[in-house]
Amino acid sequence: AGARALKWLHTQAERFDTSRLFGYAAFALPGLSPWFERGFEAADILAINEYFGWYYGKVEQAGAFLAALARKYPQKPLLVTETGADAVRGEHSSQTPPSRGTSEEYQAWLLQEQWRQMRHVPTFAGLSIWVLKDFLCPEYREDNPVPFYNLKGLLDRDSQPKLAFQQVKKLFSELE
């Protein structure tokens, strides 16, 4: 039903404006992704929200997942519209690579590793990291490392940069 609705929406949007691409962001979740991906037939671009290495799986699985998706839809550009990991500014890890957790090093490493894998996917067209700044989020309870805050920002709630901010800046500057 969702795929049919997206197809209908695409048709309606084209009645008003054919100059814009039509997209749909699907959530990547091993085992369930094919259900969410049904809407890609109606889309001009593939947009995927994925959290390998944070909510599920291992960081190293992201590249294979995205490459498989690109093979299914080789004519459509692939955008990663969400990815990331929580980090508490000031929390550090001395492990290499850092173990999964809320250290600044893990967040920076995860984003660097994700970027490295994405760049090898032939139809990869862009990345949007979730999110620039930590924000108040009532779904995160008092037992969260910073109560009531989503901590995936490259900046903390006071706009102070985390290690991942510098890492992402470096990765993007290499594109110039």
JSON list of C-alpha atoms in Angstrom, two decimals:
[
{"chain": "A", "resi": 1, "resn": "ALA", "atom": "CA", "xyz": [0.00, 0.00, 0.00]},
{"chain": "A", "resi": 2, "resn": "GLY", "atom": "CA", "xyz": [2.85, 2.39, 0.78]},
{"chain": "A", "resi": 3, "resn": "ALA", "atom": "CA", "xyz": [4.49, 1.81, -2.60]},
{"chain": "A", "resi": 4, "resn": "ARG", "atom": "CA", "xyz": [1.18, 2.43, -4.38]},
{"chain": "A", "resi": 5, "resn": "ALA", "atom": "CA", "xyz": [0.69, 5.63, -2.39]},
{"chain": "A", "resi": 6, "resn": "LEU", "atom": "CA", "xyz": [4.17, 6.85, -3.32]},
{"chain": "A", "resi": 7, "resn": "LYS", "atom": "CA", "xyz": [3.53, 6.12, -6.99]},
{"chain": "A", "resi": 8, "resn": "TRP", "atom": "CA", "xyz": [0.30, 8.13, -6.78]},
{"chain": "A", "resi": 9, "resn": "LEU", "atom": "CA", "xyz": [2.09, 11.00, -4.99]},
{"chain": "A", "resi": 10, "resn": "HIS", "atom": "CA", "xyz": [4.81, 11.01, -7.65]},
{"chain": "A", "resi": 11, "resn": "THR", "atom": "CA", "xyz": [2.19, 11.26, -10.39]},
{"chain": "A", "resi": 12, "resn": "GLN", "atom": "CA", "xyz": [0.46, 14.13, -8.57]},
{"chain": "A", "resi": 13, "resn": "ALA", "atom": "CA", "xyz": [3.74, 15.99, -8.00]},
{"chain": "A", "resi": 14, "resn": "GLU", "atom": "CA", "xyz": [4.65, 15.69, -11.68]},
{"chain": "A", "resi": 15, "resn": "ARG", "atom": "CA", "xyz": [1.35, 17.33, -12.62]},
{"chain": "A", "resi": 16, "resn": "PHE", "atom": "CA", "xyz": [2.66, 20.50, -10.96]},
{"chain": "A", "resi": 17, "resn": "ASP", "atom": "CA", "xyz": [6.41, 20.32, -11.52]},
{"chain": "A", "resi": 18, "resn": "THR", "atom": "CA", "xyz": [8.45, 17.91, -13.65]},
{"chain": "A", "resi": 19, "resn": "SER", "atom": "CA", "xyz": [11.76, 19.69, -12.98]},
{"chain": "A", "resi": 20, "resn": "ARG", "atom": "CA", "xyz": [12.34, 18.19, -9.53]},
{"chain": "A", "resi": 21, "resn": "LEU", "atom": "CA", "xyz": [13.45, 14.74, -8.49]},
{"chain": "A", "resi": 22, "resn": "PHE", "atom": "CA", "xyz": [11.03, 12.68, -6.45]},
{"chain": "A", "resi": 23, "resn": "GLY", "atom": "CA", "xyz": [12.54, 10.88, -3.48]},
{"chain": "A", "resi": 24, "resn": "TYR", "atom": "CA", "xyz": [11.55, 8.62, -0.64]},
{"chain": "A", "resi": 25, "resn": "ALA", "atom": "CA", "xyz": [13.72, 7.82, 2.37]},
{"chain": "A", "resi": 26, "resn": "ALA", "atom": "CA", "xyz": [13.61, 4.18, 3.47]},
{"chain": "A", "resi": 27, "resn": "PHE", "atom": "CA", "xyz": [14.92, 2.85, 6.76]},
{"chain": "A", "resi": 28, "resn": "ALA", "atom": "CA", "xyz": [17.64, 0.24, 6.38]},
{"chain": "A", "resi": 29, "resn": "LEU", "atom": "CA", "xyz": [17.00, -2.58, 8.78]},
{"chain": "A", "resi": 30, "resn": "PRO", "atom": "CA", "xyz": [18.42, -6.02, 8.05]},
{"chain": "A", "resi": 31, "resn": "GLY", "atom": "CA", "xyz": [15.60, -8.43, 7.35]},
{"chain": "A", "resi": 32, "resn": "LEU", "atom": "CA", "xyz": [12.94, -5.73, 7.01]},
{"chain": "A", "resi": 33, "resn": "SER", "atom": "CA", "xyz": [14.55, -3.47, 4.38]},
{"chain": "A", "resi": 34, "resn": "PRO", "atom": "CA", "xyz": [12.83, -5.15, 1.39]},
{"chain": "A", "resi": 35, "resn": "TRP", "atom": "CA", "xyz": [9.47, -4.02, 2.81]},
{"chain": "A", "resi": 36, "resn": "PHE", "atom": "CA", "xyz": [10.64, -0.42, 3.05]},
{"chain": "A", "resi": 37, "resn": "GLU", "atom": "CA", "xyz": [12.41, -0.54, -0.33]},
{"chain": "A", "resi": 38, "resn": "ARG", "atom": "CA", "xyz": [9.20, -1.19, -2.26]},
{"chain": "A", "resi": 39, "resn": "GLY", "atom": "CA", "xyz": [8.73, 2.55, -2.55]},
{"chain": "A", "resi": 40, "resn": "PHE", "atom": "CA", "xyz": [11.96, 2.93, -4.53]},
{"chain": "A", "resi": 41, "resn": "GLU", "atom": "CA", "xyz": [10.17, 1.93, -7.72]},
{"chain": "A", "resi": 42, "resn": "ALA", "atom": "CA", "xyz": [8.31, 5.26, -7.58]},
{"chain": "A", "resi": 43, "resn": "ALA", "atom": "CA", "xyz": [11.38, 7.33, -6.70]},
{"chain": "A", "resi": 44, "resn": "ASP", "atom": "CA", "xyz": [13.90, 9.05, -8.95]},
{"chain": "A", "resi": 45, "resn": "ILE", "atom": "CA", "xyz": [16.58, 8.74, -6.27]},
{"chain": "A", "resi": 46, "resn": "LEU", "atom": "CA", "xyz": [17.26, 6.19, -3.54]},
{"chain": "A", "resi": 47, "resn": "ALA", "atom": "CA", "xyz": [17.40, 7.71, -0.08]},
{"chain": "A", "resi": 48, "resn": "ILE", "atom": "CA", "xyz": [18.35, 5.43, 2.75]},
{"chain": "A", "resi": 49, "resn": "ASN", "atom": "CA", "xyz": [18.49, 5.99, 6.51]},
{"chain": "A", "resi": 50, "resn": "GLU", "atom": "CA", "xyz": [20.97, 3.52, 7.95]},
{"chain": "A", "resi": 51, "resn": "TYR", "atom": "CA", "xyz": [22.61, 3.01, 11.30]},
{"chain": "A", "resi": 52, "resn": "PHE", "atom": "CA", "xyz": [24.95, 0.03, 10.86]},
{"chain": "A", "resi": 53, "resn": "GLY", "atom": "CA", "xyz": [27.27, -0.07, 13.82]},
{"chain": "A", "resi": 54, "resn": "TRP", "atom": "CA", "xyz": [24.97, 1.92, 16.06]},
{"chain": "A", "resi": 55, "resn": "TYR", "atom": "CA", "xyz": [21.42, 0.58, 16.35]},
{"chain": "A", "resi": 56, "resn": "TYR", "atom": "CA", "xyz": [22.16, -2.74, 14.63]},
{"chain": "A", "resi": 57, "resn": "GLY", "atom": "CA", "xyz": [24.81, -4.75, 12.88]},
{"chain": "A", "resi": 58, "resn": "LYS", "atom": "CA", "xyz": [28.41, -3.78, 12.36]},
{"chain": "A", "resi": 59, "resn": "VAL", "atom": "CA", "xyz": [29.79, -0.69, 10.67]},
{"chain": "A", "resi": 60, "resn": "GLU", "atom": "CA", "xyz": [31.53, -2.98, 8.17]},
{"chain": "A", "resi": 61, "resn": "GLN", "atom": "CA", "xyz": [28.15, -4.19, 6.85]},
{"chain": "A", "resi": 62, "resn": "ALA", "atom": "CA", "xyz": [27.07, -0.78, 5.53]},
{"chain": "A", "resi": 63, "resn": "GLY", "atom": "CA", "xyz": [29.07, -0.94, 2.30]},
{"chain": "A", "resi": 64, "resn": "ALA", "atom": "CA", "xyz": [27.78, -4.35, 1.26]},
{"chain": "A", "resi": 65, "resn": "PHE", "atom": "CA", "xyz": [24.21, -3.32, 2.06]},
{"chain": "A", "resi": 66, "resn": "LEU", "atom": "CA", "xyz": [24.47, -0.13, 0.00]},
{"chain": "A", "resi": 67, "resn": "ALA", "atom": "CA", "xyz": [26.25, -1.89, -2.88]},
{"chain": "A", "resi": 68, "resn": "ALA", "atom": "CA", "xyz": [23.47, -4.50, -3.05]},
{"chain": "A", "resi": 69, "resn": "LEU", "atom": "CA", "xyz": [20.87, -1.75, -3.12]},
{"chain": "A", "resi": 70, "resn": "ALA", "atom": "CA", "xyz": [22.76, 0.03, -5.91]},
{"chain": "A", "resi": 71, "resn": "ARG", "atom": "CA", "xyz": [22.82, -3.21, -7.93]},
{"chain": "A", "resi": 72, "resn": "LYS", "atom": "CA", "xyz": [19.02, -3.49, -7.62]},
{"chain": "A", "resi": 73, "resn": "TYR", "atom": "CA", "xyz": [18.56, 0.07, -8.92]},
{"chain": "A", "resi": 74, "resn": "PRO", "atom": "CA", "xyz": [21.66, 0.86, -11.01]},
{"chain": "A", "resi": 75, "resn": "GLN", "atom": "CA", "xyz": [20.00, 3.77, -12.82]},
{"chain": "A", "resi": 76, "resn": "LYS", "atom": "CA", "xyz": [19.15, 5.70, -9.63]},
{"chain": "A", "resi": 77, "resn": "PRO", "atom": "CA", "xyz": [21.54, 7.83, -7.54]},
{"chain": "A", "resi": 78, "resn": "LEU", "atom": "CA", "xyz": [21.92, 6.68, -3.94]},
{"chain": "A", "resi": 79, "resn": "LEU", "atom": "CA", "xyz": [21.84, 9.14, -1.06]},
{"chain": "A", "resi": 80, "resn": "VAL", "atom": "CA", "xyz": [22.46, 8.18, 2.55]},
{"chain": "A", "resi": 81, "resn": "THR", "atom": "CA", "xyz": [20.00, 10.55, 4.21]},
{"chain": "A", "resi": 82, "resn": "GLU", "atom": "CA", "xyz": [20.69, 9.54, 7.81]},
{"chain": "A", "resi": 83, "resn": "THR", "atom": "CA", "xyz": [23.55, 7.87, 9.61]},
{"chain": "A", "resi": 84, "resn": "GLY", "atom": "CA", "xyz": [25.43, 8.42, 12.83]},
{"chain": "A", "resi": 85, "resn": "ALA", "atom": "CA", "xyz": [26.15, 7.38, 16.40]},
{"chain": "A", "resi": 86, "resn": "ASP", "atom": "CA", "xyz": [25.75, 8.99, 19.80]},
{"chain": "A", "resi": 87, "resn": "ALA", "atom": "CA", "xyz": [28.75, 10.62, 21.45]},
{"chain": "A", "resi": 88, "resn": "VAL", "atom": "CA", "xyz": [29.08, 12.48, 24.72]},
{"chain": "A", "resi": 89, "resn": "ARG", "atom": "CA", "xyz": [31.49, 15.38, 24.34]},
{"chain": "A", "resi": 90, "resn": "GLY", "atom": "CA", "xyz": [34.39, 14.77, 26.69]},
{"chain": "A", "resi": 91, "resn": "GLU", "atom": "CA", "xyz": [33.94, 10.97, 26.80]},
{"chain": "A", "resi": 92, "resn": "HIS", "atom": "CA", "xyz": [36.98, 9.29, 25.28]},
{"chain": "A", "resi": 93, "resn": "SER", "atom": "CA", "xyz": [38.23, 5.82, 24.38]},
{"chain": "A", "resi": 94, "resn": "SER", "atom": "CA", "xyz": [41.84, 4.71, 23.95]},
{"chain": "A", "resi": 95, "resn": "GLN", "atom": "CA", "xyz": [40.95, 1.54, 22.00]},
{"chain": "A", "resi": 96, "resn": "THR", "atom": "CA", "xyz": [41.76, 1.27, 18.28]},
{"chain": "A", "resi": 97, "resn": "PRO", "atom": "CA", "xyz": [39.33, 0.94, 16.69]},
{"chain": "A", "resi": 98, "resn": "PRO", "atom": "CA", "xyz": [37.15, 2.21, 19.51]},
{"chain": "A", "resi": 99, "resn": "SER", "atom": "CA", "xyz": [34.56, -0.18, 20.89]},
{"chain": "A", "resi": 100, "resn": "ARG", "atom": "CA", "xyz": [30.89, 0.60, 20.36]},
{"chain": "A", "resi": 101, "resn": "GLY", "atom": "CA", "xyz": [29.85, 3.17, 22.90]},
{"chain": "A", "resi": 102, "resn": "THR", "atom": "CA", "xyz": [29.32, 6.89, 23.37]},
{"chain": "A", "resi": 103, "resn": "SER", "atom": "CA", "xyz": [32.93, 8.03, 23.11]},
{"chain": "A", "resi": 104, "resn": "GLU", "atom": "CA", "xyz": [33.85, 10.81, 20.73]},
{"chain": "A", "resi": 105, "resn": "GLU", "atom": "CA", "xyz": [36.36, 8.44, 19.11]},
{"chain": "A", "resi": 106, "resn": "TYR", "atom": "CA", "xyz": [33.69, 5.85, 18.29]},
{"chain": "A", "resi": 107, "resn": "GLN", "atom": "CA", "xyz": [31.41, 8.41, 16.66]},
{"chain": "A", "resi": 108, "resn": "ALA", "atom": "CA", "xyz": [34.31, 9.83, 14.58]},
{"chain": "A", "resi": 109, "resn": "TRP", "atom": "CA", "xyz": [35.53, 6.35, 13.60]},
{"chain": "A", "resi": 110, "resn": "LEU", "atom": "CA", "xyz": [32.02, 5.18, 12.63]},
{"chain": "A", "resi": 111, "resn": "LEU", "atom": "CA", "xyz": [31.46, 8.17, 10.35]},
{"chain": "A", "resi": 112, "resn": "GLN", "atom": "CA", "xyz": [34.91, 7.82, 8.78]},
{"chain": "A", "resi": 113, "resn": "GLU", "atom": "CA", "xyz": [34.38, 4.10, 8.15]},
{"chain": "A", "resi": 114, "resn": "GLN", "atom": "CA", "xyz": [30.89, 4.67, 6.76]},
{"chain": "A", "resi": 115, "resn": "TRP", "atom": "CA", "xyz": [32.23, 7.35, 4.40]},
{"chain": "A", "resi": 116, "resn": "ARG", "atom": "CA", "xyz": [35.05, 5.08, 3.22]},
{"chain": "A", "resi": 117, "resn": "GLN", "atom": "CA", "xyz": [32.56, 2.33, 2.34]},
{"chain": "A", "resi": 118, "resn": "MET", "atom": "CA", "xyz": [29.98, 4.60, 0.73]},
{"chain": "A", "resi": 119, "resn": "ARG", "atom": "CA", "xyz": [32.51, 6.16, -1.63]},
{"chain": "A", "resi": 120, "resn": "HIS", "atom": "CA", "xyz": [33.02, 2.76, -3.28]},
{"chain": "A", "resi": 121, "resn": "VAL", "atom": "CA", "xyz": [29.37, 2.32, -4.21]},
{"chain": "A", "resi": 122, "resn": "PRO", "atom": "CA", "xyz": [29.12, 3.29, -7.92]},
{"chain": "A", "resi": 123, "resn": "THR", "atom": "CA", "xyz": [25.83, 5.19, -7.65]},
{"chain": "A", "resi": 124, "resn": "PHE", "atom": "CA", "xyz": [26.63, 6.89, -4.33]},
{"chain": "A", "resi": 125, "resn": "ALA", "atom": "CA", "xyz": [25.67, 10.56, -4.69]},
{"chain": "A", "resi": 126, "resn": "GLY", "atom": "CA", "xyz": [25.74, 12.04, -1.20]},
{"chain": "A", "resi": 127, "resn": "LEU", "atom": "CA", "xyz": [25.57, 11.79, 2.56]},
{"chain": "A", "resi": 128, "resn": "SER", "atom": "CA", "xyz": [23.62, 13.61, 5.25]},
{"chain": "A", "resi": 129, "resn": "ILE", "atom": "CA", "xyz": [24.81, 12.94, 8.77]},
{"chain": "A", "resi": 130, "resn": "TRP", "atom": "CA", "xyz": [22.18, 12.85, 11.49]},
{"chain": "A", "resi": 131, "resn": "VAL", "atom": "CA", "xyz": [22.56, 15.51, 13.01]},
{"chain": "A", "resi": 132, "resn": "LEU", "atom": "CA", "xyz": [24.61, 18.73, 13.30]},
{"chain": "A", "resi": 133, "resn": "LYS", "atom": "CA", "xyz": [23.82, 19.43, 16.97]},
{"chain": "A", "resi": 134, "resn": "ASP", "atom": "CA", "xyz": [22.60, 17.37, 19.92]},
{"chain": "A", "resi": 135, "resn": "PHE", "atom": "CA", "xyz": [18.96, 18.16, 20.63]},
{"chain": "A", "resi": 136, "resn": "LEU", "atom": "CA", "xyz": [16.30, 17.73, 23.26]},
{"chain": "A", "resi": 137, "resn": "CYS", "atom": "CA", "xyz": [14.44, 14.49, 22.63]},
{"chain": "A", "resi": 138, "resn": "PRO", "atom": "CA", "xyz": [11.83, 13.35, 25.18]},
{"chain": "A", "resi": 139, "resn": "GLU", "atom": "CA", "xyz": [12.01, 9.76, 23.87]},
{"chain": "A", "resi": 140, "resn": "TYR", "atom": "CA", "xyz": [15.48, 9.55, 25.44]},
{"chain": "A", "resi": 141, "resn": "ARG", "atom": "CA", "xyz": [14.85, 9.11, 29.14]},
{"chain": "A", "resi": 142, "resn": "GLU", "atom": "CA", "xyz": [16.75, 9.99, 32.31]},
{"chain": "A", "resi": 143, "resn": "ASP", "atom": "CA", "xyz": [18.94, 6.88, 31.98]},
{"chain": "A", "resi": 144, "resn": "ASN", "atom": "CA", "xyz": [20.45, 8.25, 28.72]},
{"chain": "A", "resi": 145, "resn": "PRO", "atom": "CA", "xyz": [24.09, 9.46, 29.15]},
{"chain": "A", "resi": 146, "resn": "VAL", "atom": "CA", "xyz": [22.76, 13.03, 28.79]},
{"chain": "A", "resi": 147, "resn": "PRO", "atom": "CA", "xyz": [19.14, 12.74, 29.93]},
{"chain": "A", "resi": 148, "resn": "PHE", "atom": "CA", "xyz": [16.51, 13.57, 27.32]},
{"chain": "A", "resi": 149, "resn": "TYR", "atom": "CA", "xyz": [19.03, 14.39, 24.55]},
{"chain": "A", "resi": 150, "resn": "ASN", "atom": "CA", "xyz": [19.75, 12.78, 21.20]},
{"chain": "A", "resi": 151, "resn": "LEU", "atom": "CA", "xyz": [23.55, 12.78, 21.13]},
{"chain": "A", "resi": 152, "resn": "LYS", "atom": "CA", "xyz": [24.28, 12.11, 17.46]},
{"chain": "A", "resi": 153, "resn": "GLY", "atom": "CA", "xyz": [25.29, 15.72, 16.79]},
{"chain": "A", "resi": 154, "resn": "LEU", "atom": "CA", "xyz": [28.71, 16.72, 15.55]},
{"chain": "A", "resi": 155, "resn": "LEU", "atom": "CA", "xyz": [28.31, 19.53, 18.08]},
{"chain": "A", "resi": 156, "resn": "ASP", "atom": "CA", "xyz": [27.03, 19.12, 21.62]},
{"chain": "A", "resi": 157, "resn": "ARG", "atom": "CA", "xyz": [23.92, 20.92, 22.89]},
{"chain": "A", "resi": 158, "resn": "ASP", "atom": "CA", "xyz": [26.04, 24.01, 23.68]},
{"chain": "A", "resi": 159, "resn": "SER", "atom": "CA", "xyz": [27.42, 24.06, 20.09]},
{"chain": "A", "resi": 160, "resn": "GLN", "atom": "CA", "xyz": [30.84, 22.81, 21.19]},
{"chain": "A", "resi": 161, "resn": "PRO", "atom": "CA", "xyz": [32.43, 20.55, 18.53]},
{"chain": "A", "resi": 162, "resn": "LYS", "atom": "CA", "xyz": [33.02, 16.88, 19.14]},
{"chain": "A", "resi": 163, "resn": "LEU", "atom": "CA", "xyz": [35.90, 14.94, 17.59]},
{"chain": "A", "resi": 164, "resn": "ALA", "atom": "CA", "xyz": [33.57, 13.83, 14.77]},
{"chain": "A", "resi": 165, "resn": "PHE", "atom": "CA", "xyz": [33.14, 17.46, 13.68]},
{"chain": "A", "resi": 166, "resn": "GLN", "atom": "CA", "xyz": [36.83, 17.70, 12.80]},
{"chain": "A", "resi": 167, "resn": "GLN", "atom": "CA", "xyz": [36.78, 14.24, 11.22]},
{"chain": "A", "resi": 168, "resn": "VAL", "atom": "CA", "xyz": [33.84, 15.11, 8.95]},
{"chain": "A", "resi": 169, "resn": "LYS", "atom": "CA", "xyz": [35.40, 18.47, 8.08]},
{"chain": "A", "resi": 170, "resn": "LYS", "atom": "CA", "xyz": [38.58, 16.64, 7.00]},
{"chain": "A", "resi": 171, "resn": "LEU", "atom": "CA", "xyz": [36.66, 14.06, 4.94]},
{"chain": "A", "resi": 172, "resn": "PHE", "atom": "CA", "xyz": [34.63, 16.70, 3.13]},
{"chain": "A", "resi": 173, "resn": "SER", "atom": "CA", "xyz": [37.67, 18.95, 2.54]},
{"chain": "A", "resi": 174, "resn": "GLU", "atom": "CA", "xyz": [39.33, 16.07, 0.70]},
{"chain": "A", "resi": 175, "resn": "LEU", "atom": "CA", "xyz": [36.59, 16.37, -1.93]},
{"chain": "A", "resi": 176, "resn": "GLU", "atom": "CA", "xyz": [37.75, 19.82, -3.02]}
]
